[in-house]
Amino acid sequence: MALRRALRLAVAVGRRGCCSQHPLPPILLQALRAVAGDPNVSVSAAVRQQHGHDESMHRCAPPDAVVWPRDVEQLQEMVALCHQHRVPMLPYGTGTGLEGGVNAVQGGVCFNLSHMAAISELSVEDFSVAVEPGVTRKALNAYLRGTGLWFPVDPGADASLCGMAATGASGTNAVRYGTMRPNVLNLRVVLPDGSVLHTAGPGRSARKSAAGYDLTSLFVGSEGTLGFLTQATLRLHPLPEAVVAAACTFPSVRDAVSCTVQAWGGNGTWMGRSMALGWGWERDSLSSIPSCLLPAELLDEVMAGACSRYSHLDLPEAAMLFLELHGSQRGLAEQQQQAEELVQLHSGSVLAWAWAPEERERLWTARHNAWFAALALRPGCQGYSTDVCVPISRLPNVVLETQRDLQDSGLTGPMVGHVGDGNFHCILVFHADDPAEAQRVHDFAERLGRWGCGSRRVQGSGDGPTGDGHIPVPRRALAAGGTCTGEHGVGLGKRALLREELGAVGLAAMRRIKDALDPLHLMNPGKVL
Amino acid sequence: MALRRALRLAVAVGRRGCCSQHPLPPILLQALRAVAGDPNVSVSAAVRQQHGHDESMHRCAPPDAVVWPRDVEQLQEMVALCHQHRVPMLPYGTGTGLEGGVNAVQGGVCFNLSHMAAISELSVEDFSVAVEPGVTRKALNAYLRGTGLWFPVDPGADASLCGMAATGASGTNAVRYGTMRPNVLNLRVVLPDGSVLHTAGPGRSARKSAAGYDLTSLFVGSEGTLGFLTQATLRLHPLPEAVVAAACTFPSVRDAVSCTVQAWGGNGTWMGRSMALGWGWERDSLSSIPSCLLPAELLDEVMAGACSRYSHLDLPEAAMLFLELHGSQRGLAEQQQQAEELVQLHSGSVLAWAWAPEERERLWTARHNAWFAALALRPGCQGYSTDVCVPISRLPNVVLETQRDLQDSGLTGPMVGHVGDGNFHCILVFHADDPAEAQRVHDFAERLGRWGCGSRRVQGSGDGPTGDGHIPVPRRALAAGGTCTGEHGVGLGKRALLREELGAVGLAAMRRIKDALDPLHLMNPGKVL
């Protein structure tokens, strides 16, 4: 119902359309300009429109003004002003989110944080660095060149690292290196009243702490609803000495997924089961595989074909895993052999090993372009991506049921997944103006876990604060003990499902935390809860 | 000041002495008995006294009654009763905490959770299991025998796993396997009003999630101040195929610590620096070391000698690292060689490799008995353990300054540390009835990071809610960007330092969270904040 409404009726989200005049108190605008200077405060329709959406399908909801603070002190001043005038505030990084996180559904002031771009406190010995919101992951890794370190969390987009912290991003490397959560050591947060909170205490970067409540983890994934993340102290990782990648084909998605599940089990390490299966390898000789295979991505037959065509690779239209092995030159040869045996055990084969950086880059670019490759399957169509994550043991069944469901529904929904995490996406490509197809998409996504994220913006969210009284059908991922969102977040589109996933008490606890830290509900209102 | 007052004046903590009569409303007692049955509700002085303290030096503060709920429903009913009568509630696992976490400083009802001891939802494929508070880590590992899996977090004591979650425990294996935080997937919490919260949603155990605020991490380390942890879904790990341990001696603590820091840098992985140093090894050939060396423990000269005497080992009185390598039989030989080279590079030597389980057990038992070995240095004395944790690059200097300070202060304070984490303890052994020595201990601990935990109970906490207006001197660990508590928690004794570590805004944020989830301040009052 919600999606259909969104697709068909373009229900307005928020209190204003895209081109309304800004209703901010003139005295507030004046005060903001006094703090940041005229050029850093804009109420132009174009600027507001540009800041009223992310990469998702949620309808553009422009803020009333956009400001560019230069530093944390300026940000604090402007936040205090908005707080004083009870005006909603929206943090804006790169606008590459997939859940409508920046859409100003209740208007207010958008804070574009790109001018705050300091990188500081690099400690090569401690593998840590502090970044401001204007620093993207690619910019940080460029900065780190020559240090032997990198920041591996990679959601695809060249997102703001603070934004990645805010949404709890993960991506292709998360099975090996973790999601954002374990990679953030400290956060400097500007709270809705303008005060500055250091989640682990000012200037602290100890590897572990038992000092009070874990505020860092609370703010990671809070999607801008509790405060502005204005600096993140990150955990860095050593660059691997050598890297080789490969695309492996399998007769079916089942074989590819089974290979994944058996390779790293639940937590990224080799499972005792491999011995029980009598594979004839010493377990430890294989234990080096999982730590290297981990950044493996599943592509189903349709997606493999789509990516191959879109990126001009010569890949067959078959279920695939993209693997990447890290190690020494010497060690990789052994790992390659083991990986090949493992793939063969699941009736697959390694197509070719990509050693040269440009070859690997080509493969991973194809993976990163999966979204556009999927859209190219049906030109002129819309797309959106599901984001369920299930316990690893449930993954093969959930994936296969989902594939069957796609077929039965007559839908185009190629599949990609960070399957070592139990997380996969169906990129549904459909005619938004075909009500029957839109309904099938909606029904499918309801059955899988949740409709609606990761698509080009067209229509409004159907899951607005008012709700529609729709009682969701049992969902496959939730029924399997999984979550409606492995990495994209809740944003606008999954609030109803969050209720279902957490239960009333869980949701009430989150609401109480929101009330405690943002009692006036000024921070990114209408999101998550 | 605080410690001195504690040691000298035995300031009363809370509102009653040890043997006061229970002042609970008779109607509440009657109702509790109706729920749990007479034998499961006790107001006997002996039982109350037994439940009024943990392993720390904080003065016994007995609850007014002790109850033993049989299951979560009974617990909920009794919690709701206490809530209705506005009576403080205290969760009790095994009483092995080191920060006075169970002391009933405001009286109330102690909930001994040992009768809730179910182990459920074991999934070998997902590496996960759910445990109730009556399950200790040893009991779980016994249960897991034959599955190829184990739960490695080991704080020394055979603590309740839910209690370990409540205090954010870590210990000797944490560098390799993580602290409790990343090893808890979900928590079933009974909130102060008796409602049940599943932090990741009921029945969920996905490896990652971006669904709303991270309630799981919030409750891990909350020290019983936000609710009762009545079930923890834990992440399990595969047992290593083969294990070998070793004690290595070094000419000085500096050499031992430097070896540690260079071995695994900030995040438990081999550092590029090793190549820069021209050690002539391919980096990756060494990258297998850190994952095995990680559970390494530092003992300074005094502690090594003390442990050797106490546990009848034949260890020299020298700075030592206890190492443990995990891998295949074949792989370990190579690792051993690499470890020996690494140790030699830092002027150390490996004394002997312990292959047999009983040999390793002997070594690690000696480490686990470090507390008693330290106390045996000065029979009749008290002991207490500091718990600072600093960024790894600051560790050598902080350790050396601390050693110098110990010498200059004329104190006995042998040192042990999970140095891969930057976390170390000085076990101070002193005459509590010698005011001059107690003052020196206090001054030393103030300079290091914090006085007062992990000691046999003697006196009351000097850091009561009233405070003493004492302005702390600059502390070494805090000045180095570290924390006052790496793993023991805040409890009663480190509340003043928590303020200093977090700053006013951080503490206020924690208070607001406390107010939000426990508005009547009934859960374990007087702790953490």
PDB file of N, CA and C in Angstrom, chain B residues 371-405:
ATOM      1  N   TRP B 371      46.762 -11.857  41.126  1.00  0.00           N
ATOM      2  CA  TRP B 371      46.231 -11.079  42.254  1.00  0.00           C
ATOM      3  C   TRP B 371      46.704 -11.665  43.587  1.00  0.00           C
ATOM      4  N   PHE B 372      46.535 -12.970  43.712  1.00  0.00           N
ATOM      5  CA  PHE B 372      46.913 -13.617  44.973  1.00  0.00           C
ATOM      6  C   PHE B 372      48.434 -13.659  45.131  1.00  0.00           C
ATOM      7  N   ALA B 373      49.114 -13.825  44.004  1.00  0.00           N
ATOM      8  CA  ALA B 373      50.582 -13.810  44.045  1.00  0.00           C
ATOM      9  C   ALA B 373      51.079 -12.451  44.531  1.00  0.00           C
ATOM     10  N   ALA B 374      50.415 -11.395  44.072  1.00  0.00           N
ATOM     11  CA  ALA B 374      50.807 -10.047  44.505  1.00  0.00           C
ATOM     12  C   ALA B 374      50.550  -9.881  45.998  1.00  0.00           C
ATOM     13  N   LEU B 375      49.394 -10.327  46.455  1.00  0.00           N
ATOM     14  CA  LEU B 375      49.067 -10.188  47.874  1.00  0.00           C
ATOM     15  C   LEU B 375      50.062 -10.956  48.743  1.00  0.00           C
ATOM     16  N   ALA B 376      50.530 -12.093  48.207  1.00  0.00           N
ATOM     17  CA  ALA B 376      51.461 -12.921  48.979  1.00  0.00           C
ATOM     18  C   ALA B 376      52.809 -12.231  49.160  1.00  0.00           C
ATOM     19  N   LEU B 377      53.042 -11.156  48.392  1.00  0.00           N
ATOM     20  CA  LEU B 377      54.299 -10.420  48.551  1.00  0.00           C
ATOM     21  C   LEU B 377      54.390  -9.782  49.932  1.00  0.00           C
ATOM     22  N   ARG B 378      53.238  -9.403  50.459  1.00  0.00           N
ATOM     23  CA  ARG B 378      53.224  -8.751  51.780  1.00  0.00           C
ATOM     24  C   ARG B 378      52.028  -9.296  52.563  1.00  0.00           C
ATOM     25  N   PRO B 379      52.230 -10.436  53.185  1.00  0.00           N
ATOM     26  CA  PRO B 379      51.098 -11.071  53.881  1.00  0.00           C
ATOM     27  C   PRO B 379      50.461 -10.098  54.873  1.00  0.00           C
ATOM     28  N   GLY B 380      49.146 -10.151  54.924  1.00  0.00           N
ATOM     29  CA  GLY B 380      48.424  -9.281  55.852  1.00  0.00           C
ATOM     30  C   GLY B 380      48.074  -7.929  55.261  1.00  0.00           C
ATOM     31  N   CYS B 381      48.514  -7.699  54.040  1.00  0.00           N
ATOM     32  CA  CYS B 381      48.230  -6.401  53.419  1.00  0.00           C
ATOM     33  C   CYS B 381      46.967  -6.456  52.564  1.00  0.00           C
ATOM     34  N   GLN B 382      46.500  -5.286  52.209  1.00  0.00           N
ATOM     35  CA  GLN B 382      45.405  -5.142  51.255  1.00  0.00           C
ATOM     36  C   GLN B 382      45.986  -4.959  49.860  1.00  0.00           C
ATOM     37  N   GLY B 383      45.126  -5.199  48.877  1.00  0.00           N
ATOM     38  CA  GLY B 383      45.554  -4.915  47.520  1.00  0.00           C
ATOM     39  C   GLY B 383      44.467  -4.179  46.783  1.00  0.00           C
ATOM     40  N   TYR B 384      44.858  -3.432  45.807  1.00  0.00           N
ATOM     41  CA  TYR B 384      43.855  -2.994  44.824  1.00  0.00           C
ATOM     42  C   TYR B 384      44.498  -2.754  43.473  1.00  0.00           C
ATOM     43  N   SER B 385      43.670  -2.843  42.457  1.00  0.00           N
ATOM     44  CA  SER B 385      44.182  -2.857  41.096  1.00  0.00           C
ATOM     45  C   SER B 385      43.735  -1.616  40.338  1.00  0.00           C
ATOM     46  N   THR B 386      44.705  -0.953  39.733  1.00  0.00           N
ATOM     47  CA  THR B 386      44.349   0.116  38.789  1.00  0.00           C
ATOM     48  C   THR B 386      43.967  -0.533  37.450  1.00  0.00           C
ATOM     49  N   ASP B 387      43.431   0.261  36.514  1.00  0.00           N
ATOM     50  CA  ASP B 387      42.866  -0.340  35.292  1.00  0.00           C
ATOM     51  C   ASP B 387      42.931   0.601  34.098  1.00  0.00           C
ATOM     52  N   VAL B 388      43.990   1.387  34.005  1.00  0.00           N
ATOM     53  CA  VAL B 388      44.013   2.357  32.911  1.00  0.00           C
ATOM     54  C   VAL B 388      44.266   1.694  31.562  1.00  0.00           C
ATOM     55  N   CYS B 389      43.862   2.369  30.513  1.00  0.00           N
ATOM     56  CA  CYS B 389      44.066   1.902  29.148  1.00  0.00           C
ATOM     57  C   CYS B 389      44.408   3.124  28.295  1.00  0.00           C
ATOM     58  N   VAL B 390      45.504   3.038  27.560  1.00  0.00           N
ATOM     59  CA  VAL B 390      45.962   4.203  26.793  1.00  0.00           C
ATOM     60  C   VAL B 390      46.185   3.804  25.336  1.00  0.00           C
ATOM     61  N   PRO B 391      46.227   4.799  24.428  1.00  0.00           N
ATOM     62  CA  PRO B 391      46.583   4.469  23.047  1.00  0.00           C
ATOM     63  C   PRO B 391      47.937   3.759  23.019  1.00  0.00           C
ATOM     64  N   ILE B 392      48.053   2.795  22.140  1.00  0.00           N
ATOM     65  CA  ILE B 392      49.206   1.894  22.158  1.00  0.00           C
ATOM     66  C   ILE B 392      50.532   2.641  22.033  1.00  0.00           C
ATOM     67  N   SER B 393      50.537   3.742  21.295  1.00  0.00           N
ATOM     68  CA  SER B 393      51.802   4.468  21.114  1.00  0.00           C
ATOM     69  C   SER B 393      52.257   5.103  22.413  1.00  0.00           C
ATOM     70  N   ARG B 394      51.341   5.337  23.317  1.00  0.00           N
ATOM     71  CA  ARG B 394      51.693   5.970  24.578  1.00  0.00           C
ATOM     72  C   ARG B 394      52.038   4.949  25.653  1.00  0.00           C
ATOM     73  N   LEU B 395      51.817   3.679  25.339  1.00  0.00           N
ATOM     74  CA  LEU B 395      51.966   2.642  26.362  1.00  0.00           C
ATOM     75  C   LEU B 395      53.374   2.562  26.944  1.00  0.00           C
ATOM     76  N   PRO B 396      54.425   2.490  26.094  1.00  0.00           N
ATOM     77  CA  PRO B 396      55.757   2.346  26.697  1.00  0.00           C
ATOM     78  C   PRO B 396      56.059   3.458  27.706  1.00  0.00           C
ATOM     79  N   ASN B 397      55.800   4.693  27.324  1.00  0.00           N
ATOM     80  CA  ASN B 397      56.101   5.787  28.250  1.00  0.00           C
ATOM     81  C   ASN B 397      55.242   5.745  29.499  1.00  0.00           C
ATOM     82  N   VAL B 398      53.967   5.488  29.326  1.00  0.00           N
ATOM     83  CA  VAL B 398      53.086   5.470  30.505  1.00  0.00           C
ATOM     84  C   VAL B 398      53.511   4.343  31.450  1.00  0.00           C
ATOM     85  N   VAL B 399      53.845   3.193  30.890  1.00  0.00           N
ATOM     86  CA  VAL B 399      54.272   2.071  31.737  1.00  0.00           C
ATOM     87  C   VAL B 399      55.561   2.420  32.469  1.00  0.00           C
ATOM     88  N   LEU B 400      56.522   3.005  31.736  1.00  0.00           N
ATOM     89  CA  LEU B 400      57.808   3.312  32.377  1.00  0.00           C
ATOM     90  C   LEU B 400      57.665   4.400  33.432  1.00  0.00           C
ATOM     91  N   GLU B 401      56.894   5.421  33.117  1.00  0.00           N
ATOM     92  CA  GLU B 401      56.671   6.477  34.116  1.00  0.00           C
ATOM     93  C   GLU B 401      55.987   5.902  35.351  1.00  0.00           C
ATOM     94  N   THR B 402      55.082   4.988  35.102  1.00  0.00           N
ATOM     95  CA  THR B 402      54.365   4.374  36.221  1.00  0.00           C
ATOM     96  C   THR B 402      55.318   3.546  37.083  1.00  0.00           C
ATOM     97  N   GLN B 403      56.206   2.816  36.419  1.00  0.00           N
ATOM     98  CA  GLN B 403      57.201   2.049  37.182  1.00  0.00           C
ATOM     99  C   GLN B 403      58.082   2.972  38.020  1.00  0.00           C
ATOM    100  N   ARG B 404      58.533   4.050  37.398  1.00  0.00           N
ATOM    101  CA  ARG B 404      59.369   5.009  38.141  1.00  0.00           C
ATOM    102  C   ARG B 404      58.620   5.583  39.332  1.00  0.00           C
ATOM    103  N   ASP B 405      57.364   5.902  39.070  1.00  0.00           N
ATOM    104  CA  ASP B 405      56.543   6.496  40.120  1.00  0.00           C
ATOM    105  C   ASP B 405      56.384   5.514  41.287  1.00  0.00           C
TER     106      ASP B 405
END
